[in-house]
Short mmCIF file of C-alpha atoms in Angstrom, two decimals:
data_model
loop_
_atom_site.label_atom_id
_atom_site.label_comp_id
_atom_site.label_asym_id
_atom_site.label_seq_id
_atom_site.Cartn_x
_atom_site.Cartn_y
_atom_site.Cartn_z
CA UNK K 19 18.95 12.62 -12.60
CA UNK K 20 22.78 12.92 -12.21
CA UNK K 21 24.51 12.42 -9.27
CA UNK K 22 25.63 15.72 -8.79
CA UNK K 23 21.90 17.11 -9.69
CA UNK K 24 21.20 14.97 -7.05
CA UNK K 25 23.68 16.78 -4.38
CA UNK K 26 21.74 20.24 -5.25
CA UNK K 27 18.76 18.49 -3.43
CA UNK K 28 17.61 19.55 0.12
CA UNK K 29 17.59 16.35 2.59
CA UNK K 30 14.88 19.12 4.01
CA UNK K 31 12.32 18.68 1.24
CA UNK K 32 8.61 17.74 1.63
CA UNK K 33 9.68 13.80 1.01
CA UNK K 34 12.03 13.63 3.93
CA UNK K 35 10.05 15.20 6.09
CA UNK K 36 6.74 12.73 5.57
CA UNK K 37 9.32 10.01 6.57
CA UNK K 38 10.59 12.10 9.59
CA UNK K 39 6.93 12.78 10.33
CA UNK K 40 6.27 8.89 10.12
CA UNK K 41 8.89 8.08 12.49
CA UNK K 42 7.38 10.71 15.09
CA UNK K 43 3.60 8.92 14.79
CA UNK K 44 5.94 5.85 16.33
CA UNK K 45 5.22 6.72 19.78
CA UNK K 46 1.91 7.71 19.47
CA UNK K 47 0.33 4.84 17.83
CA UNK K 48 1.98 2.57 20.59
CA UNK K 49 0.96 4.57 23.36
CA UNK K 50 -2.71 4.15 21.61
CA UNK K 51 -2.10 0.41 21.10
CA UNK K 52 -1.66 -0.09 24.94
CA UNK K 53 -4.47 1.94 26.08
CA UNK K 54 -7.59 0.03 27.10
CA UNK K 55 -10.67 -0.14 25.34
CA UNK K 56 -11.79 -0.34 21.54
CA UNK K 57 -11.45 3.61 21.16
CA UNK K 58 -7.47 3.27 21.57
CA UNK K 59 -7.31 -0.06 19.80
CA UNK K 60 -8.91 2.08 16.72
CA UNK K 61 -7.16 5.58 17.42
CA UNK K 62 -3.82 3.14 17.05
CA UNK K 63 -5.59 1.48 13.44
CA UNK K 64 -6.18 5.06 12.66
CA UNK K 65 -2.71 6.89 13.54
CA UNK K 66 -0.76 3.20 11.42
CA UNK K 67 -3.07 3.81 8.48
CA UNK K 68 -1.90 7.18 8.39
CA UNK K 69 1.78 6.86 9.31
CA UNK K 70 1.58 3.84 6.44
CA UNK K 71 0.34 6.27 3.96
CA UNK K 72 3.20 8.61 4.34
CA UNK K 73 5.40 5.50 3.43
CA UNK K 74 3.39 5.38 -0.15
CA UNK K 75 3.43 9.07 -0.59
CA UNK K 76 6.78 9.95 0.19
CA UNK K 77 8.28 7.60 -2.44
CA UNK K 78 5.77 9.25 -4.74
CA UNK K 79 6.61 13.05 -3.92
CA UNK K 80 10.41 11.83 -4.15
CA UNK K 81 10.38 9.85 -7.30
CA UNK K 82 7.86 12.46 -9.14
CA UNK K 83 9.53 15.68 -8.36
CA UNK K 84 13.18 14.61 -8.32
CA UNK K 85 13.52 14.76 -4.26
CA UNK K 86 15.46 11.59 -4.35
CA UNK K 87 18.39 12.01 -1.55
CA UNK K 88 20.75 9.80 0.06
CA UNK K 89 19.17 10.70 3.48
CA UNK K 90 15.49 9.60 2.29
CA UNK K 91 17.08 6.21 0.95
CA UNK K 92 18.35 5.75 4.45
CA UNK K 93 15.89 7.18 6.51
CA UNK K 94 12.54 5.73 4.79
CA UNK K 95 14.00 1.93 5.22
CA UNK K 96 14.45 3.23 9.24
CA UNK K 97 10.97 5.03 9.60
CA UNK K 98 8.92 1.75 7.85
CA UNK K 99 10.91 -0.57 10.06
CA UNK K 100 10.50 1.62 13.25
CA UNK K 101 6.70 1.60 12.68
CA UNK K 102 6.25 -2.47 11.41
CA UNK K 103 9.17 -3.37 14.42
CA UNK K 104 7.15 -1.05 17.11
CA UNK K 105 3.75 -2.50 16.07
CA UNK K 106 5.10 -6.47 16.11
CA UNK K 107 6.65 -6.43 19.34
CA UNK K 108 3.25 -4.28 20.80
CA UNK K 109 1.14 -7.02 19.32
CA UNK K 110 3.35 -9.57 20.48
CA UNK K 111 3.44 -7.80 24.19
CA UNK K 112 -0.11 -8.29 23.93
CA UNK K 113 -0.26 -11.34 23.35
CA UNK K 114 -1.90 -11.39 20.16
CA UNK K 115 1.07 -12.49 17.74
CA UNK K 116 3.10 -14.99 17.80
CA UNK K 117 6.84 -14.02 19.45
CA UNK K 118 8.50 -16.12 16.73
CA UNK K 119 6.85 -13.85 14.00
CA UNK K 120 8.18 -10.97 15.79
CA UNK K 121 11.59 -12.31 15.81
CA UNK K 122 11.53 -13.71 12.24
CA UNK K 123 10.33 -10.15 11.00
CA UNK K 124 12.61 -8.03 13.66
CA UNK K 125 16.07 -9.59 12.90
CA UNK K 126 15.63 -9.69 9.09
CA UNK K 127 14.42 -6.07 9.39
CA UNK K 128 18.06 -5.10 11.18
CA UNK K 129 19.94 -7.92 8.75
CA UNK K 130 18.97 -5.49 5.78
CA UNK K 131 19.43 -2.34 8.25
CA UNK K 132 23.06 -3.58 8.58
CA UNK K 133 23.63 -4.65 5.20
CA UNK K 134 22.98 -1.21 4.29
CA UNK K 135 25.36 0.67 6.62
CA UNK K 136 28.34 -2.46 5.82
CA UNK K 137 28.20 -1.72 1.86
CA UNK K 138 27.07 2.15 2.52
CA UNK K 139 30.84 3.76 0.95
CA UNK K 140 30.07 1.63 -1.92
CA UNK K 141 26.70 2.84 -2.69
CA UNK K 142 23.28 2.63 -1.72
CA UNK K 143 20.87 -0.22 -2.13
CA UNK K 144 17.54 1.17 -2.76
CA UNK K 145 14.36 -0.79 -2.25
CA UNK K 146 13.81 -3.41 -4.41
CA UNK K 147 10.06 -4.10 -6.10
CA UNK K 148 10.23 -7.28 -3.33
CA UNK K 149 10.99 -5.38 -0.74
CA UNK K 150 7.84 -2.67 -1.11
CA UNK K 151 5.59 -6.05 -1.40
CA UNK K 152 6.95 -7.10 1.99
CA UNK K 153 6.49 -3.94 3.28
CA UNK K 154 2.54 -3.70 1.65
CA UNK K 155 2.40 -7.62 3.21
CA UNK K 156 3.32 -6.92 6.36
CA UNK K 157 1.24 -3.58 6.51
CA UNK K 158 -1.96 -5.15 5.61
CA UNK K 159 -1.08 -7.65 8.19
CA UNK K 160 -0.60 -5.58 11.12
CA UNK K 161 -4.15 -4.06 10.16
CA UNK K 162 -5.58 -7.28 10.07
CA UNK K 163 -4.32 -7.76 13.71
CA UNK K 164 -5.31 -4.17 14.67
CA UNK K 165 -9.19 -4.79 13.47
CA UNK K 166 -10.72 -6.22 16.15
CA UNK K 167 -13.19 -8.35 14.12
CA UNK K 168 -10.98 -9.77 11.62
CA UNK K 169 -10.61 -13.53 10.85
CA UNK K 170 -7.93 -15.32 12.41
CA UNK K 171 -7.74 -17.62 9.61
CA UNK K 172 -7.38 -14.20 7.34
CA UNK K 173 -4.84 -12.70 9.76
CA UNK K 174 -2.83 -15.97 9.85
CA UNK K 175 -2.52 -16.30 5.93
CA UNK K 176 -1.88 -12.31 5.33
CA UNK K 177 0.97 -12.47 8.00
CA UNK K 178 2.55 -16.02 6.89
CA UNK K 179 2.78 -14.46 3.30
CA UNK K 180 4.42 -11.17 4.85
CA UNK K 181 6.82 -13.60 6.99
CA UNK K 182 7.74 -15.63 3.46
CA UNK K 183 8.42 -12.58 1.60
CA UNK K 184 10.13 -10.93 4.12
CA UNK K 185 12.76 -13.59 4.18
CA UNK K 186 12.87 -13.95 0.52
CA UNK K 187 13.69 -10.51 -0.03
CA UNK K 188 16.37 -10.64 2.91
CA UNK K 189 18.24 -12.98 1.33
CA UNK K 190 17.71 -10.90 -2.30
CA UNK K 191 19.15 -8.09 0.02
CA UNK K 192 22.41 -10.27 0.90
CA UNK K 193 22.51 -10.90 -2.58
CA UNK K 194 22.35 -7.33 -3.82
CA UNK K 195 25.02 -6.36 -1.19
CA UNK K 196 27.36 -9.06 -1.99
CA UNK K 197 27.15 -7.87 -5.94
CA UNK K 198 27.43 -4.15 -5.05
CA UNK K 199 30.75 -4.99 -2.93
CA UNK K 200 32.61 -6.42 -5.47
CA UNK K 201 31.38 -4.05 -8.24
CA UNK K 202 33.03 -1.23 -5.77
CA UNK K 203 36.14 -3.15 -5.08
CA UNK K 204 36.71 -4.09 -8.76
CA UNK K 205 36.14 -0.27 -9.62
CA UNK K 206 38.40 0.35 -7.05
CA UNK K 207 41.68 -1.85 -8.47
CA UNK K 208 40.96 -4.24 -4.97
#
């Protein structure tokens, strides 16, 4: 698809609006979280599962039926780190995960976030292959911590793997800014 097929493209189409939908479940699944008893603690495991499947399907929709915007490359980044960023710092509220995971995950998270906006009039970086196994990683994580009768041993190994690929990938991310910078500036007779 061309760039200006690409401009012909509603920002309103059913991809966007899984990832606007996925930011809106934010709320709900921590207000869930910090409910008491095992009924919440699942309602949250249930409304993450399902606000995590919208991250899958979106890209899907998009990529399949040529729904590909500049608004969804932006905005699906924000909704998946709204959702993993809410449900670190709830478990970590909770007491239930460590506060240096949180922090790790958190400030690589906005790193990226940043690195996006700072190279955004050159052009967009779109998620890299790494960057969807960090997100998987750090998905099946969080619903290892959500189940209440899951390992810690199993929890601690799924969530150290997230932590390692998350960083990997950030500095991939630096990389891929770096690059995309001077392409632009070169391009540009800088």
């Amino acid at each position: 698809m061309t760039r200006d097929e690409r401009r012909l493209v509603s920002p309103w189409n059913i991809a966007n609006v899984l990832t606007v939908i996925r930011l809106a479940l934010v709320p709900f699944f921590v207000t869930c979280l910090f409910l008491p008893g095992p009924g919440w603690r699942l309602a949250a495991l249930g409304v993450f599962a399902v606000a995590s499947i919208t991250d899958h399907l979106d890209g899907e929709l998009a990529r399949r039926y040529g729904l590909i915007t500049d608004f969804g490359k932006i905005a699906d980044p924000l909704a998946d780190k709204a959702l993993t960023g809410a449900a670190l710092v709830s478990l970590s509220i909770l007491g239930e995960l460590s506060w240096w995971v949180t922090i790790v995950i958190i400030v690589r998270e906005l790193g990226v976030t940043v690195l996006r906006f700072w190279v955004i009039r050159d052009g967009v970086i779109p998620a890299s292959y790494g960057g969807k196994v960090k997100t998987v990683l750090q998905i099946a994580a969080i619903v290892l911590y959500l189940l209440p009768f899951a390992p810690d041993p199993l929890r601690w190994v799924v969530m150290g793997a997230a932590v390692l690929v998350t960083l990997g990938t950030g500095v991939d991310y630096v990389w891929r800014a770096v690059r995309l910078r001077q392409v632009a500036k070169r391009a540009r007779g800088e």
